[in-house]
XYZ file of C-alpha atoms in Angstrom:
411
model
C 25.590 23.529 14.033
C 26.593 21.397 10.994
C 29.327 18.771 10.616
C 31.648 19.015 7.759
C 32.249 16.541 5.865
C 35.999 15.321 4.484
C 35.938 14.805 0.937
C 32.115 15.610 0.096
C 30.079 14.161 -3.062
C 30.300 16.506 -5.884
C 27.363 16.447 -8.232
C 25.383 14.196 -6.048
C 22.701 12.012 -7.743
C 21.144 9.320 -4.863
C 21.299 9.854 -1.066
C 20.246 7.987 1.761
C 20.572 7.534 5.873
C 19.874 4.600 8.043
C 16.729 4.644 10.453
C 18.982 4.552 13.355
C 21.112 7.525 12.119
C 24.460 5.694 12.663
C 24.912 5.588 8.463
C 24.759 7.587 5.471
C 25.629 6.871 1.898
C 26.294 9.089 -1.412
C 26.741 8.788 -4.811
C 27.653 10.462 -7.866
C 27.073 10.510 -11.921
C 30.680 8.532 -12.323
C 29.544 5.445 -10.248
C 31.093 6.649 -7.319
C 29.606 5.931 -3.499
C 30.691 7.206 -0.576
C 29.503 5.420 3.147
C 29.496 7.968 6.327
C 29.399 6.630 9.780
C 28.212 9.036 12.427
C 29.763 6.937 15.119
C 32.596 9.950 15.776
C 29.956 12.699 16.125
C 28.153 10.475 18.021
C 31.080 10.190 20.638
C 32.031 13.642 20.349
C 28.812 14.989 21.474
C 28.237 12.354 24.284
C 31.690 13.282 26.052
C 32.492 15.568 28.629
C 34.394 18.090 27.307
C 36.409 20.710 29.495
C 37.117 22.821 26.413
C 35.365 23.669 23.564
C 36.502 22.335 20.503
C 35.060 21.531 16.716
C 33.829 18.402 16.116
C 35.743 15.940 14.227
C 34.996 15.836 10.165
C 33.059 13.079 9.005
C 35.316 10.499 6.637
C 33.602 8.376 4.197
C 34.503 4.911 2.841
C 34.719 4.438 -0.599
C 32.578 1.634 -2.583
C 33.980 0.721 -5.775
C 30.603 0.388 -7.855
C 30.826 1.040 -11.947
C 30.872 3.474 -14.335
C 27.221 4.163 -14.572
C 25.855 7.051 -12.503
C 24.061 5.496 -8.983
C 20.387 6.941 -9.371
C 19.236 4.953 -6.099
C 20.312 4.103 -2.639
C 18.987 2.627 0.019
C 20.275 1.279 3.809
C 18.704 -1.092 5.834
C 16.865 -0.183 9.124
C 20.219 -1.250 10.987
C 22.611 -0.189 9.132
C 24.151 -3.014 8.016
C 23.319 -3.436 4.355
C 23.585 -0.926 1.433
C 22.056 -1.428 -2.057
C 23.237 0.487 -4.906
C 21.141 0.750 -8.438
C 22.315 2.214 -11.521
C 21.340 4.253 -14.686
C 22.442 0.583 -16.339
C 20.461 -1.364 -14.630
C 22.742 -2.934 -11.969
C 21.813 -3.233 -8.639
C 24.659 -4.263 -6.161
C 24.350 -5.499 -2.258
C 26.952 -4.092 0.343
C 28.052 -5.221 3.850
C 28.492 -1.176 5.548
C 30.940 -3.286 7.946
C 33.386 -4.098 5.320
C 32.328 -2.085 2.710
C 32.587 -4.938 0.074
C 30.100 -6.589 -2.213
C 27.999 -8.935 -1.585
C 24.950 -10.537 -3.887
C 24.473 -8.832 -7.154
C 21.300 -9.282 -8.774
C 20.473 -10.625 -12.114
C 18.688 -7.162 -13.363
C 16.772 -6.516 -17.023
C 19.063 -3.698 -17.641
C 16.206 -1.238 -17.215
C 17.303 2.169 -15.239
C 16.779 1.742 -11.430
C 15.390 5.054 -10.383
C 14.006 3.412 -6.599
C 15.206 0.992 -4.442
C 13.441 0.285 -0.984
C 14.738 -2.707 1.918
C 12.113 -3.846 3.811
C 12.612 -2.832 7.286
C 12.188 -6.455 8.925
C 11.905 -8.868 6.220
C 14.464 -10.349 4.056
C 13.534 -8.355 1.053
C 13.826 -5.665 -1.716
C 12.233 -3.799 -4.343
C 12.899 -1.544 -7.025
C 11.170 0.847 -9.504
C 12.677 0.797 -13.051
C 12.508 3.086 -16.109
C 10.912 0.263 -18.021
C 7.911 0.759 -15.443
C 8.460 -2.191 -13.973
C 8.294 -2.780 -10.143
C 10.017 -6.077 -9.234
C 10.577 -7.654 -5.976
C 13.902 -9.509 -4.514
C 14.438 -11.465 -1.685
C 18.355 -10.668 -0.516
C 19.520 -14.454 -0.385
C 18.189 -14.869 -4.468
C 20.086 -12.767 -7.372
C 16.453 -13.495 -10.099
C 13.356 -10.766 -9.063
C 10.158 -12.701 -8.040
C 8.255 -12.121 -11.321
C 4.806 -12.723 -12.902
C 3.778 -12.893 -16.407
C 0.335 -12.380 -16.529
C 0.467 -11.161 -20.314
C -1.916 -8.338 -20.080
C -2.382 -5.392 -17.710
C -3.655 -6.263 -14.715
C -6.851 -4.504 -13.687
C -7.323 -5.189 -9.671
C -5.348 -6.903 -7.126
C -6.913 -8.312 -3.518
C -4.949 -10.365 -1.143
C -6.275 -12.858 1.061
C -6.778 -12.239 4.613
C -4.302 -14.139 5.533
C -1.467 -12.811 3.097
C -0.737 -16.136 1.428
C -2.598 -15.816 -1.348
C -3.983 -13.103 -4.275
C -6.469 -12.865 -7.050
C -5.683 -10.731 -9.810
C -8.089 -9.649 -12.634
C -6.909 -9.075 -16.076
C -7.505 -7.091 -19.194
C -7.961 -10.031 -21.288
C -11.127 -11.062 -18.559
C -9.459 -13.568 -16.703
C -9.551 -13.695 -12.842
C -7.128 -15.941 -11.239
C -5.258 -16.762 -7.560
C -1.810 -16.993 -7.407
C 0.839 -17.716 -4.291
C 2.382 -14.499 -2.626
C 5.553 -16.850 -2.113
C 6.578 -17.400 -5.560
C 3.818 -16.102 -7.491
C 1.948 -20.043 -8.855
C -1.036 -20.386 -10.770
C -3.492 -21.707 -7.392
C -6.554 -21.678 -9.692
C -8.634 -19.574 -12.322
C -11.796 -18.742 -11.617
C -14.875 -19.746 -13.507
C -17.191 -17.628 -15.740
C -15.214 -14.217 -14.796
C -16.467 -10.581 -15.390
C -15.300 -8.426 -17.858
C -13.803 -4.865 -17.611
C -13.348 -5.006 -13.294
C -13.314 -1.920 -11.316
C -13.286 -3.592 -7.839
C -12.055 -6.482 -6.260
C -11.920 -8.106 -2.932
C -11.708 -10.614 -0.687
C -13.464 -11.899 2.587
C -12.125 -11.223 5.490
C -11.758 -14.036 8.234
C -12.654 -17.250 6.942
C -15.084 -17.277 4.414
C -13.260 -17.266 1.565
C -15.276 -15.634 -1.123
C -13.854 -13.381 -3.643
C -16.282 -10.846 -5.403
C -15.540 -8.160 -8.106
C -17.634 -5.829 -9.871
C -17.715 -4.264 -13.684
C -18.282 -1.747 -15.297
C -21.924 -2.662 -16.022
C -22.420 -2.736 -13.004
C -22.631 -6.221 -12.709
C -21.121 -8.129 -9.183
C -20.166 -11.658 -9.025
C -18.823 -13.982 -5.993
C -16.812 -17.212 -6.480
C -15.456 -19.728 -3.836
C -12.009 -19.115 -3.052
C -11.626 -22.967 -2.502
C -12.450 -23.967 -6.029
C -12.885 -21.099 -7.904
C -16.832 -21.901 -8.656
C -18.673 -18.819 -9.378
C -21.606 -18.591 -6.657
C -23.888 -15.675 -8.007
C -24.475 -13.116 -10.632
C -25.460 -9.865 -8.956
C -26.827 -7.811 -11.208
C -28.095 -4.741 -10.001
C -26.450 -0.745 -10.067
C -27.242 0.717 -13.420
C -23.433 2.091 -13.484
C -20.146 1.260 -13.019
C -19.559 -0.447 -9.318
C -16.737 2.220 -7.556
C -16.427 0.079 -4.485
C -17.269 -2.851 -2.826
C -17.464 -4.321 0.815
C -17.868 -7.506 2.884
C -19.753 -7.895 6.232
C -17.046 -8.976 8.585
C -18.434 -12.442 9.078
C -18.239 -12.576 5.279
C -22.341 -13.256 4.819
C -23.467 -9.497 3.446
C -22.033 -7.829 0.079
C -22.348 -4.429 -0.622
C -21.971 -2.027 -3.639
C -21.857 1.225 -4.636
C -21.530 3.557 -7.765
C -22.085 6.891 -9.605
C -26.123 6.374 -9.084
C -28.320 4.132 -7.935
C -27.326 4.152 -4.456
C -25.897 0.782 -3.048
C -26.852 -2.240 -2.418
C -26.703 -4.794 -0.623
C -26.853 -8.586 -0.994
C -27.659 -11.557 1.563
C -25.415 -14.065 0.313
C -26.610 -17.167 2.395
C -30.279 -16.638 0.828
C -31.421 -18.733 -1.509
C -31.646 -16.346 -4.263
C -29.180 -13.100 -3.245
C -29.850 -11.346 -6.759
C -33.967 -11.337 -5.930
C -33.448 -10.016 -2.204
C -31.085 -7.264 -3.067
C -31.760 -3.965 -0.620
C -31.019 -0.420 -1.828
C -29.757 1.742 0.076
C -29.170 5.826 -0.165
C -30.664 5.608 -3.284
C -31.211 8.901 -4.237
C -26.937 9.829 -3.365
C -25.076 10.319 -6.569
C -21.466 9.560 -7.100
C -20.664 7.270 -3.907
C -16.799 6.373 -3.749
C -16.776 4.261 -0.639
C -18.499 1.803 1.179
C -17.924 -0.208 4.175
C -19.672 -2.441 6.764
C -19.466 -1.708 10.555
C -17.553 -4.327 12.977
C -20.780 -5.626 13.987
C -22.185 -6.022 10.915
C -25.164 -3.983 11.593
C -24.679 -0.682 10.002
C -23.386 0.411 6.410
C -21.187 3.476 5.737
C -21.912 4.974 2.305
C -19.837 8.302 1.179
C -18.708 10.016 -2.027
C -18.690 13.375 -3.511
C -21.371 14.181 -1.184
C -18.766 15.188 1.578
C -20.634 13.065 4.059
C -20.640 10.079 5.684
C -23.672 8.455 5.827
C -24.346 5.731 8.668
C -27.020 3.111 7.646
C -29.215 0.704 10.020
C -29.003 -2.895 8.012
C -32.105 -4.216 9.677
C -34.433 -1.507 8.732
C -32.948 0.151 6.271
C -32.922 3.855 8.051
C -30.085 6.386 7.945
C -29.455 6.832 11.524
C -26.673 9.772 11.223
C -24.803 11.659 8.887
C -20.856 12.466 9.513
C -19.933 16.044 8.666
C -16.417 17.441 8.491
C -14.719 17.085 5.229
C -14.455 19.541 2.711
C -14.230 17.908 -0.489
C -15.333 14.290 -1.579
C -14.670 11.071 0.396
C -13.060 7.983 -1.597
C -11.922 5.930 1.469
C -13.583 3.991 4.197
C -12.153 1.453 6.416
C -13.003 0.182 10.336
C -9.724 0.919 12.729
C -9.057 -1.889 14.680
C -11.469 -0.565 17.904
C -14.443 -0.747 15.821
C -14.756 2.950 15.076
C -14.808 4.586 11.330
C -11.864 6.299 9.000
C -12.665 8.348 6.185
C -10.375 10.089 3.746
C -10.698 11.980 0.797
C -9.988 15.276 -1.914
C -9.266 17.113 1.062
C -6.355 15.293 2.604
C -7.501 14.862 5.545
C -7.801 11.704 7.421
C -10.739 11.084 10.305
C -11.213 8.951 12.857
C -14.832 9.155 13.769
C -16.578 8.057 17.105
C -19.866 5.951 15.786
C -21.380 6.476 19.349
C -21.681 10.167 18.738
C -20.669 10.927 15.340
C -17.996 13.425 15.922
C -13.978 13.231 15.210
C -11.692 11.307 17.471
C -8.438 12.550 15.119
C -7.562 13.977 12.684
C -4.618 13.748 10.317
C -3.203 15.967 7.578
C -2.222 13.514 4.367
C 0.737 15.280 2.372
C -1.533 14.721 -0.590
C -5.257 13.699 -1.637
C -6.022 10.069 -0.151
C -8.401 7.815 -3.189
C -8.085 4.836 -0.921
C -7.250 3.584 2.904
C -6.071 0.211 4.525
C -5.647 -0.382 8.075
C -3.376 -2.643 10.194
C -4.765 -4.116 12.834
C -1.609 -4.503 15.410
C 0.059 -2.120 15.577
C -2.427 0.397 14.183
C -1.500 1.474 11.239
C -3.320 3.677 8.208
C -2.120 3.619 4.969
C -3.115 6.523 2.547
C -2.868 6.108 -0.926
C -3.081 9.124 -2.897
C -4.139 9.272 -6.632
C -0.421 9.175 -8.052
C 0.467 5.938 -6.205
C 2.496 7.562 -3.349
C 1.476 5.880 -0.298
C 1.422 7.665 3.668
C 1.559 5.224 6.384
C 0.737 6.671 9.793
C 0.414 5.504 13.711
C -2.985 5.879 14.244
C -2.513 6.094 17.927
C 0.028 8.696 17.853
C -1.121 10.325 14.890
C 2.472 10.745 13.502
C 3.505 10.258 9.987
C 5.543 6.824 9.867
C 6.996 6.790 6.378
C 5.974 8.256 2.924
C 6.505 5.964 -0.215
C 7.123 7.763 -3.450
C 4.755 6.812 -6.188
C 6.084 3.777 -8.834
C 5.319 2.132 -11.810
C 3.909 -1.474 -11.268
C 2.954 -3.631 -14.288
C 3.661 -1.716 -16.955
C 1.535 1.415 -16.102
C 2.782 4.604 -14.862
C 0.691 6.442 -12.163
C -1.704 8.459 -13.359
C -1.092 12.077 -13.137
């Protein structure tokens, strides 16, 4: 049965409830918040009553917050930190214990229409009506900002997380800090018009990207030298992949197939293999943990599973129903795939059928796994992202689509 409330939010405009379920918090168009503890329904339930009775009505504490109508709210994962943001563009930190104030943060005056805590690190980040997504660390009133003075075109992050290369509209390629977003280096002789970028995993530290030529280039992370022109698809590159040791590249794109380079030969461009060249529209490409096979899919609706050495397809993955735009290795070594049909798959390599299967809330265009724990994030075409367990196969937590650097999702 449902627990009344004492004094309820009338015309409520932001809600929100702590992961542990002891808080909730609402607000209202005047600038009014109101913080619930469930401690006495808690209590009620867990004692042994000899008669029946009603439980007790929840009573909130009041927050004293502005004038301006609260359009977001969010708690922390324990409960013990609020944060309030505005239709002016104030966004205010509160202790749940005491209900009073703490940091407020130096905002542009833009709308806050999100606000997310980060469940175990010291840090915000809001979504503004300016399109602006801007990051906060709770000790530091200024956002963690980054004027790159054009649009940014792709983003990869290190393998490690310490680092990120961005590519720009204006054909610039650069790596910046993830700690307080400085200039590292720009890289040398960059390509224009990028539709992918990554980064090696382990060690290597190369960074390629790809055009819409169909051009592919790799530079050292180190110094930023460029280390070879790949020229190659005869369309725009839709994806691109390293071997895990870092010493294979592979591309893919509307025709043309994919191919793949040998970057420790002495010449990569002239001992570049094609591979499903005859599949049209490939979204997604990946290598497998060993290194020895290539995964190739697109609007094909298959998976295709590729010997390196020789060149033969030795399987084809059947199951989805519409086009597949994500591939990505789950931390055992076997294969995910995600696509149109929202629908995520876990595939066993050794026999080529299923191993799990997950229903996205939405079309996935791109996947990222987490190594430990195993996690999947789903990223659908509007920017909303779906994190799952992959070993429970349970939805973890569903992050609404924002603006981010100027650009609103595409619709």
């Amino acid at each position: 049965a449902p627990v009344d409330v004492a004094e309820p939010t009338k015309d409520v405009t932001a809600l929100t409830a702590s992961a542990d379920g002891r808080f909730a918090a609402t607000a209202d168009a005047t600038g009014n918040i109101q913080l619930w503890t469930t401690e006495p329904i808690t209590a009620y339930f867990a004692a042994d009553k000899k008669e029946p009775s009603e439980p007790p009505a929840l009573k909130p504490q009041k927050l004293a917050a502005g004038t301006a109508a609260i359009s977001a709210l969010a708690l922390s994962a324990d409960g013990k930190q609020l944060i309030s943001g505005d239709a002016a563009g104030s966004l205010q930190l509160w202790d749940t214990a005491t209900a009073k104030p703490g940091v407020r943060f130096q905002t542009p005056g833009s709308a806050i229409q999100h606000v997310a805590l980060h469940a175990q690190q010291p840090w915000l980040a809001t979504a503004h009506a300016d399109g602006l997504l801007r990051y906060w660390k709770l000790d530091t009133p200024a956002p963690q900002s980054l004027a790159l003075g054009t649009a940014a075109q792709m983003l990869a992050s290190a393998p490690n997380g310490q680092q990120y290369a961005v590519a720009t509209g204006d054909g610039k390629l650069a790596i910046y800090t993830a700690a307080d977003n400085k200039l590292v280096r720009t890289l040398e002789q960059p390509l224009d018009k990028v539709t992918a970028l990554i980064w090696t995993p382990g060690t290597a530290n190369k960074i390629a990207a790809a055009n819409s030529a169909g051009e592919v280039a790799v530079w050292n992370g180190a110094d930023g030298k460029r280390l070879a022109l790949l020229p190659g698809l005869e369309t725009a590159v839709t994806a691109l992949a390293f071997s895990p040791d870092g010493q294979h590249l592979a591309a893919c794109g509307a025709t043309g197939g994919a191919q793949v380079w040998s970057l420790a030969a002495a010449d990569p461009a002239a001992e570049a293999r094609t591979f499903a060249a005859e599949s049209k529209n490939l979204r997604a490409i990946a290598f497998s943990a060993d290194g020895k096979q290539l995964f190739t899919a697109g609007d094909s609706k298959e998976i295709q599973v590729w010997e390196l050495a020789d060149g033969k397809l030795a399987k084809t993955l059947s199951g989805h129903s519409a086009a597949v735009r994500g591939l990505a290795l789950a931390p055992d070594g076997g294969l995910v795939s995600a696509g149109d049909d929202a629908v995520i798959r876990v595939w066993n390599l050794a026999d080529g059928k299923p191993t799990a299967t997950f229903k996205n809330p939405a079309p996935v265009a791109a996947l990222s796994i987490q190594a430990d724990p195993a996690r999947i994030a789903a990223v659908s075409p509007d920017g909303a992202v779906a994190v799952w367990d992959l070993a429970s196969g349970q939805l973890l937590q569903g992050i609404e689509a924002v603006a981010v650097a100027g650009k609103k999702p595409a619709a």
